[in-house]
């Protein structure tokens, strides 16, 4: 049941919408894309983000031009259950704060994109009669979204077969929203290579560790700087994540005797190193091959851009969902996969061999592009507005 009629909107009014979630770029970038799509459809829309205190959304969302409020929520420690008393206290405080946010902002719909904050916010919103929409990014549904699904009006998913987790009548196959600038760019390979100070004629491998960093990917490259030095016929753009950048700098300095300046070191002209790539459109345009974890948001970008990729699923995620994400592509000939435990021995040699195999790169590119679901953000935004514009149709 909705709160009351004064909380509904017509197409001429300014809808009020809360978007909640975050923790990683894989949650934040889709959330911002949905907000941007809502603004395109309803320029007057009043959008408020709710994230987790101390997480990266508290910076990235304001950078994108949207207000955000943080909840004092944290994730459960599944290995040390006795440590979760403080987590439960934070959860209760977050639910209380979520209730206050909803009372003050008076949203007409709430959207959850995953991450710590989406649980208490979406649960509280549903209990207060606010129609909710959840966006499940992975091929294996997370615990939070499975719990929220009971009261959600819409469940937007990126993979087929998700009725094994959610009520089929609520499902909508939309794909995952991606950063809009990735689709709008018209950057040539030559321009992109020049941006990174690389040679456009040499094959280039883009290694992505995510916004925080992927330990195995970073340690694999740190263990073999001599390979990068010896293979000057191949170029590397190495995004380490903020947690690992100092260790990577130390490794490069120890190996070359030269400090890293402006992401480059003279002894390794075929290497560009940074903790965060702001202009991912440039990085993708420069790359012949991508090496990445198997986060759902990243995979959606690879599909839409048709980028050949070697996926190294993280073993440190709930329900091993990254392996399931990766295998959904591997089984359709759309990606290669290396187990995390085998990356040290296999990954770099496989990547170098593959980047020279033009026939295989083209095959992977064709197959992964077939899995793309474009216009995801716009489709999800339209569903959110339906919840607001047609409240009588959405009552339970």
Coordinates of C-alpha atoms in Angstrom, one line a residue:
X1 CA 0.0 0.0 0.0
X2 CA 1.4 3.4 -0.9
X3 CA 1.8 6.1 1.7
X4 CA -1.0 8.3 0.3
X5 CA -2.1 10.1 -2.8
X6 CA -0.1 13.2 -2.2
X7 CA 3.0 11.2 -2.7
X8 CA 2.1 10.2 -6.3
X9 CA 3.2 12.2 -9.3
X10 CA 2.1 13.1 -12.8
X11 CA 4.3 13.5 -15.8
X12 CA 4.2 17.3 -15.2
X13 CA 5.4 17.1 -11.6
X14 CA 8.9 16.5 -10.2
X15 CA 9.3 12.9 -9.1
X16 CA 11.3 12.2 -5.9
X17 CA 13.4 9.2 -6.1
X18 CA 16.0 7.6 -3.8
X19 CA 18.7 5.4 -5.2
X20 CA 20.6 3.3 -2.7
X21 CA 23.7 1.1 -2.8
X22 CA 27.4 1.3 -3.5
X23 CA 30.6 0.1 -2.0
X24 CA 32.4 -0.5 -5.3
X25 CA 32.4 1.0 -8.8
X26 CA 30.4 -2.0 -10.0
X27 CA 27.5 -0.6 -8.0
X28 CA 28.1 3.1 -8.1
X29 CA 28.5 3.6 -11.9
X30 CA 25.2 1.8 -12.7
X31 CA 23.5 3.8 -10.0
X32 CA 24.7 7.1 -11.5
X33 CA 23.8 5.9 -15.0
X34 CA 20.2 5.2 -13.8
X35 CA 20.0 8.7 -12.2
X36 CA 21.3 10.3 -15.4
X37 CA 18.6 8.4 -17.4
X38 CA 15.9 9.6 -15.0
X39 CA 17.1 13.2 -15.5
X40 CA 17.0 12.7 -19.2
X41 CA 13.4 11.5 -19.0
X42 CA 12.3 13.9 -16.3
X43 CA 14.8 16.8 -16.1
X44 CA 13.0 18.1 -13.0
X45 CA 13.4 14.8 -11.1
X46 CA 14.6 15.2 -7.5
X47 CA 17.1 12.4 -6.9
X48 CA 18.7 11.5 -3.6
X49 CA 21.4 8.9 -3.1
X50 CA 21.8 6.9 0.1
X51 CA 25.1 5.1 0.5
X52 CA 27.4 3.7 3.2
X53 CA 29.5 6.0 5.4
X54 CA 33.2 5.8 4.5
X55 CA 32.6 4.0 1.2
X56 CA 33.6 5.3 -2.3
X57 CA 30.1 6.4 -3.2
X58 CA 30.4 9.2 -0.7
X59 CA 32.9 10.8 -3.1
X60 CA 31.9 9.5 -6.5
X61 CA 28.2 10.4 -6.3
X62 CA 28.8 14.1 -5.4
X63 CA 31.4 14.2 -8.2
X64 CA 28.6 13.2 -10.6
X65 CA 26.4 16.1 -9.3
X66 CA 24.0 14.3 -7.0
X67 CA 23.4 14.7 -3.2
X68 CA 24.1 11.6 -1.0
X69 CA 23.5 10.7 2.6
X70 CA 25.5 7.9 4.3
X71 CA 24.2 5.2 6.6
X72 CA 26.5 3.7 9.3
X73 CA 26.1 0.2 7.8
X74 CA 28.8 -2.5 7.3
X75 CA 29.0 -6.0 5.9
X76 CA 28.7 -9.1 7.9
X77 CA 31.9 -11.1 8.7
X78 CA 31.0 -14.6 7.5
X79 CA 34.2 -16.1 8.8
X80 CA 34.1 -14.7 12.3
X81 CA 30.5 -14.6 13.3
X82 CA 31.3 -13.4 16.8
X83 CA 32.5 -10.1 15.4
X84 CA 29.1 -9.2 14.0
X85 CA 27.5 -7.7 17.2
X86 CA 28.8 -4.3 16.1
X87 CA 27.5 -4.9 12.6
X88 CA 24.0 -5.6 14.0
X89 CA 24.1 -2.4 16.0
X90 CA 25.1 -0.5 12.8
X91 CA 22.3 -2.2 10.9
X92 CA 19.7 -1.1 13.5
X93 CA 21.0 2.5 13.5
X94 CA 20.9 2.4 9.6
X95 CA 17.3 1.3 9.6
X96 CA 16.4 4.1 12.0
X97 CA 18.3 6.7 9.9
X98 CA 16.7 5.3 6.7
X99 CA 13.3 5.8 8.2
X100 CA 14.1 9.4 9.0
X101 CA 15.5 10.0 5.5
X102 CA 12.4 8.7 3.9
X103 CA 10.1 10.8 6.1
X104 CA 12.1 13.9 5.3
X105 CA 12.6 13.3 1.6
X106 CA 9.2 11.7 0.9
X107 CA 10.3 9.6 -2.1
X108 CA 7.8 8.2 -4.5
X109 CA 10.0 5.3 -5.4
X110 CA 13.2 3.7 -4.1
X111 CA 15.8 1.9 -6.3
X112 CA 18.4 -0.5 -4.9
X113 CA 21.5 -1.4 -6.9
X114 CA 23.3 -3.6 -4.4
X115 CA 25.9 -2.8 -1.7
X116 CA 25.6 -2.4 2.1
X117 CA 23.2 0.5 2.1
X118 CA 20.6 -0.9 -0.2
X119 CA 19.4 -3.5 2.4
X120 CA 18.2 -1.3 5.2
X121 CA 17.0 1.5 2.9
X122 CA 15.0 -0.7 0.5
X123 CA 13.5 -2.8 3.4
X124 CA 12.5 0.4 5.3
X125 CA 11.0 2.0 2.1
X126 CA 8.9 -1.1 1.4
X127 CA 7.6 -1.2 5.0
X128 CA 6.6 2.4 4.7
X129 CA 4.7 1.8 1.5
X130 CA 7.2 3.2 -1.0
X131 CA 7.3 1.1 -4.3
X132 CA 10.8 -0.4 -4.7
X133 CA 12.8 -1.6 -7.7
X134 CA 15.9 -3.7 -7.3
X135 CA 18.6 -4.2 -9.9
X136 CA 20.5 -7.5 -9.7
X137 CA 23.7 -7.2 -11.6
X138 CA 25.1 -10.8 -11.3
X139 CA 24.1 -14.1 -12.7
X140 CA 23.8 -15.4 -9.2
X141 CA 21.6 -13.3 -7.0
X142 CA 23.0 -11.8 -3.8
X143 CA 21.5 -12.6 -0.4
X144 CA 20.3 -9.0 0.1
X145 CA 18.4 -8.8 -3.1
X146 CA 16.8 -12.2 -2.5
X147 CA 15.5 -10.9 0.8
X148 CA 14.3 -7.6 -0.7
X149 CA 12.6 -9.3 -3.7
X150 CA 9.5 -10.3 -1.7
X151 CA 8.4 -6.7 -1.4
X152 CA 9.9 -5.3 -4.5
X153 CA 7.6 -4.2 -7.4
X154 CA 10.2 -4.7 -10.1
X155 CA 13.4 -6.8 -10.3
X156 CA 15.7 -5.8 -13.2
X157 CA 18.3 -8.4 -14.1
X158 CA 21.2 -8.8 -16.5
X159 CA 21.1 -12.5 -17.1
X160 CA 18.5 -15.0 -18.3
X161 CA 17.3 -17.8 -15.9
X162 CA 17.0 -15.5 -12.9
X163 CA 13.5 -16.9 -12.0
X164 CA 15.3 -19.5 -9.9
X165 CA 16.0 -16.7 -7.5
X166 CA 13.1 -14.3 -8.0
X167 CA 9.4 -14.3 -8.7
X168 CA 9.1 -14.6 -12.5
X169 CA 6.3 -12.1 -12.7
X170 CA 8.4 -9.3 -11.3
X171 CA 11.5 -9.9 -13.5
X172 CA 12.6 -7.7 -16.4
X173 CA 15.7 -8.5 -18.4
X174 CA 17.4 -5.1 -18.8
X175 CA 21.1 -5.7 -18.7
X176 CA 23.4 -3.6 -16.5
X177 CA 23.7 0.1 -17.0
X178 CA 27.2 1.3 -17.9
X179 CA 29.0 4.6 -17.9
X180 CA 27.4 6.7 -20.6
X181 CA 30.7 8.3 -21.8
X182 CA 31.9 4.8 -22.8
X183 CA 29.2 4.6 -25.5
X184 CA 29.3 8.2 -26.6
X185 CA 33.0 8.5 -27.4
X186 CA 34.5 8.8 -30.8
X187 CA 38.2 8.3 -29.8
X188 CA 40.5 6.7 -32.3
X189 CA 43.1 4.1 -31.3
X190 CA 45.8 6.6 -32.2
X191 CA 44.4 9.3 -30.0
X192 CA 43.9 6.8 -27.1
X193 CA 47.5 5.5 -27.4
X194 CA 48.9 9.0 -27.4
X195 CA 46.9 9.8 -24.2
X196 CA 48.8 7.0 -22.4
X197 CA 52.1 7.8 -24.2
X198 CA 52.0 4.4 -26.0
X199 CA 52.7 3.3 -29.6
X200 CA 49.4 2.8 -31.5
X201 CA 51.1 0.2 -33.7
X202 CA 51.9 -2.2 -30.8
X203 CA 49.3 -4.6 -29.3
X204 CA 48.1 -3.3 -25.9
X205 CA 46.8 -5.2 -22.9
X206 CA 44.6 -3.4 -20.4
X207 CA 44.8 -4.9 -16.8
X208 CA 41.9 -3.8 -14.6
X209 CA 42.0 -4.4 -10.9
X210 CA 38.8 -2.5 -10.1
X211 CA 38.4 0.7 -8.1
X212 CA 40.0 -0.8 -5.0
X213 CA 42.4 -3.3 -6.6
X214 CA 42.6 -7.1 -7.3
X215 CA 45.3 -8.7 -5.3
X216 CA 46.0 -11.7 -7.6
X217 CA 46.2 -9.5 -10.8
X218 CA 48.5 -7.1 -9.1
X219 CA 50.7 -9.7 -7.5
X220 CA 51.0 -11.6 -10.8
X221 CA 52.4 -8.6 -12.5
X222 CA 54.6 -7.5 -9.6
X223 CA 56.1 -11.0 -9.6
X224 CA 57.1 -10.7 -13.3
X225 CA 58.4 -7.2 -14.1
X226 CA 61.2 -8.9 -16.1
X227 CA 58.5 -10.3 -18.5
X228 CA 57.1 -6.8 -19.1
X229 CA 60.7 -5.5 -19.7
X230 CA 61.6 -8.4 -22.1
X231 CA 58.4 -8.2 -24.1
X232 CA 58.7 -4.6 -25.3
X233 CA 56.7 -5.6 -28.4
X234 CA 53.6 -5.7 -26.1
X235 CA 52.2 -2.7 -24.2
X236 CA 50.4 -2.7 -20.8
X237 CA 48.0 -0.3 -19.2
X238 CA 48.0 -1.4 -15.6
X239 CA 45.3 -0.1 -13.3
X240 CA 46.2 -1.2 -9.8
X241 CA 43.5 0.2 -7.6
X242 CA 44.2 2.5 -4.7
X243 CA 45.1 -0.2 -2.2
X244 CA 48.0 -1.6 -4.2
X245 CA 49.5 1.5 -6.0
X246 CA 52.3 2.1 -3.4
X247 CA 53.4 -1.6 -3.5
X248 CA 53.4 -1.5 -7.3
X249 CA 55.5 1.7 -7.3
X250 CA 58.0 0.1 -4.9
X251 CA 58.3 -3.0 -7.1
X252 CA 58.9 -1.0 -10.2
X253 CA 61.5 1.2 -8.5
X254 CA 63.3 -1.8 -7.1
X255 CA 63.4 -3.5 -10.5
X256 CA 64.3 -0.5 -12.6
X257 CA 66.2 1.7 -10.2
X258 CA 63.9 4.5 -11.4
X259 CA 60.9 6.1 -9.6
X260 CA 57.5 6.1 -11.3
X261 CA 56.6 9.6 -12.5
X262 CA 53.4 10.5 -14.2
X263 CA 52.5 6.9 -14.5
X264 CA 55.6 6.1 -16.5
X265 CA 59.2 4.9 -15.9
X266 CA 61.9 5.3 -18.7
X267 CA 63.2 1.7 -18.4
X268 CA 59.7 0.4 -19.1
X269 CA 58.3 2.5 -22.0
X270 CA 55.7 -0.2 -22.8
X271 CA 54.1 0.2 -19.4
X272 CA 51.6 2.8 -18.0
X273 CA 50.6 2.4 -14.3
X274 CA 48.0 4.2 -12.3
X275 CA 45.7 3.5 -9.4
X276 CA 42.6 4.8 -11.1
X277 CA 41.7 5.4 -14.8
X278 CA 39.4 8.4 -15.0
X279 CA 38.9 8.3 -18.7
X280 CA 38.0 4.6 -19.3
X281 CA 36.8 5.4 -22.8
X282 CA 40.5 6.2 -23.7
X283 CA 41.7 3.0 -22.0
X284 CA 39.2 0.8 -23.9
X285 CA 40.0 2.5 -27.2
X286 CA 43.7 1.8 -26.7
X287 CA 43.3 -1.9 -25.7
X288 CA 43.3 -4.9 -27.9
X289 CA 42.7 -7.2 -24.9
X290 CA 41.4 -6.7 -21.4
X291 CA 42.3 -8.7 -18.3
X292 CA 39.8 -8.2 -15.5
X293 CA 37.9 -9.6 -12.5
X294 CA 34.4 -10.8 -13.4
X295 CA 32.3 -8.2 -11.9
X296 CA 28.9 -7.8 -13.5
X297 CA 29.3 -4.1 -14.3
X298 CA 32.7 -4.6 -16.0
X299 CA 31.3 -7.5 -18.0
X300 CA 28.4 -5.4 -19.3
X301 CA 30.9 -2.8 -20.5
X302 CA 33.0 -5.5 -22.3
X303 CA 29.8 -6.8 -24.0
X304 CA 28.6 -3.4 -25.2
X305 CA 32.1 -2.4 -26.4
X306 CA 32.9 -5.9 -27.9
X307 CA 36.2 -6.1 -26.0
X308 CA 38.0 -9.5 -25.9
X309 CA 38.7 -10.3 -22.3
X310 CA 40.4 -12.8 -20.0
X311 CA 38.4 -13.0 -16.8
X312 CA 40.0 -13.9 -13.5
X313 CA 37.0 -14.3 -11.1
X314 CA 37.6 -13.2 -7.5
X315 CA 37.3 -16.0 -5.0
X316 CA 36.4 -13.6 -2.2
X317 CA 32.8 -12.8 -3.2
X318 CA 29.5 -14.1 -1.9
X319 CA 28.3 -17.4 -3.5
X320 CA 31.3 -17.3 -5.8
X321 CA 29.2 -15.2 -8.1
X322 CA 32.1 -13.9 -10.2
X323 CA 32.9 -17.5 -11.4
X324 CA 29.2 -17.9 -12.4
X325 CA 29.4 -14.5 -14.2
X326 CA 32.5 -15.6 -16.1
X327 CA 31.2 -19.0 -17.1
X328 CA 28.1 -17.5 -18.5
X329 CA 30.4 -15.9 -21.1
X330 CA 32.9 -18.7 -21.5
X331 CA 30.1 -21.2 -22.3
X332 CA 29.1 -19.0 -25.2
X333 CA 32.6 -18.6 -26.5
X334 CA 32.6 -14.9 -25.5
X335 CA 35.6 -14.8 -23.0
X336 CA 38.4 -16.8 -21.6
X337 CA 38.7 -17.6 -17.9
X338 CA 41.7 -18.2 -15.6
X339 CA 41.2 -19.5 -12.1
X340 CA 42.5 -17.1 -9.4
X341 CA 44.7 -19.9 -8.0
X342 CA 46.3 -20.5 -11.5
X343 CA 46.8 -16.8 -12.4
X344 CA 50.4 -16.6 -11.2
X345 CA 51.5 -19.5 -13.5
X346 CA 49.2 -18.9 -16.6
X347 CA 47.8 -15.4 -16.9
X348 CA 50.5 -13.2 -18.3
X349 CA 51.8 -15.8 -20.9
X350 CA 48.2 -16.5 -22.0
X351 CA 47.5 -12.7 -22.4
X352 CA 50.6 -12.1 -24.4
X353 CA 49.9 -15.1 -26.7
X354 CA 46.3 -14.1 -27.1
X355 CA 46.9 -10.4 -27.9
X356 CA 48.9 -11.6 -31.0
X357 CA 46.1 -14.1 -32.1
X358 CA 44.0 -11.7 -34.2
X359 CA 41.6 -14.5 -35.3
X360 CA 40.8 -15.4 -31.7
X361 CA 40.5 -11.8 -30.7
X362 CA 38.0 -11.2 -33.4
X363 CA 36.0 -14.3 -32.5
X364 CA 35.8 -13.3 -28.8
X365 CA 34.8 -9.8 -29.9
X366 CA 32.0 -11.0 -32.1
X367 CA 30.6 -13.4 -29.5
X368 CA 30.7 -11.0 -26.5
X369 CA 29.1 -8.3 -28.5
X370 CA 26.1 -10.6 -29.1
X371 CA 25.5 -10.7 -25.4
X372 CA 25.1 -6.9 -25.1
X373 CA 21.9 -5.4 -23.8
X374 CA 21.9 -1.7 -24.7
X375 CA 19.8 1.1 -23.2
X376 CA 19.7 -0.6 -19.8
X377 CA 19.8 2.6 -17.8
X378 CA 16.9 4.1 -19.8
X379 CA 14.8 1.0 -19.6
X380 CA 15.3 0.8 -15.8
X381 CA 14.5 4.5 -15.4
X382 CA 11.3 4.0 -17.4
X383 CA 10.3 1.3 -15.0
X384 CA 11.0 3.5 -12.0
X385 CA 8.7 6.2 -13.4
X386 CA 6.0 3.7 -14.1
X387 CA 5.9 2.9 -10.4
X388 CA 5.4 6.6 -9.7
X389 CA 3.0 7.4 -12.6
X390 CA 0.8 4.4 -12.2
X391 CA 0.6 3.7 -8.5
X392 CA -2.7 1.9 -8.6
X393 CA -1.4 -0.7 -10.9
X394 CA 1.5 -1.4 -8.6
X395 CA -0.4 -2.0 -5.4
X396 CA 0.1 -5.5 -4.0

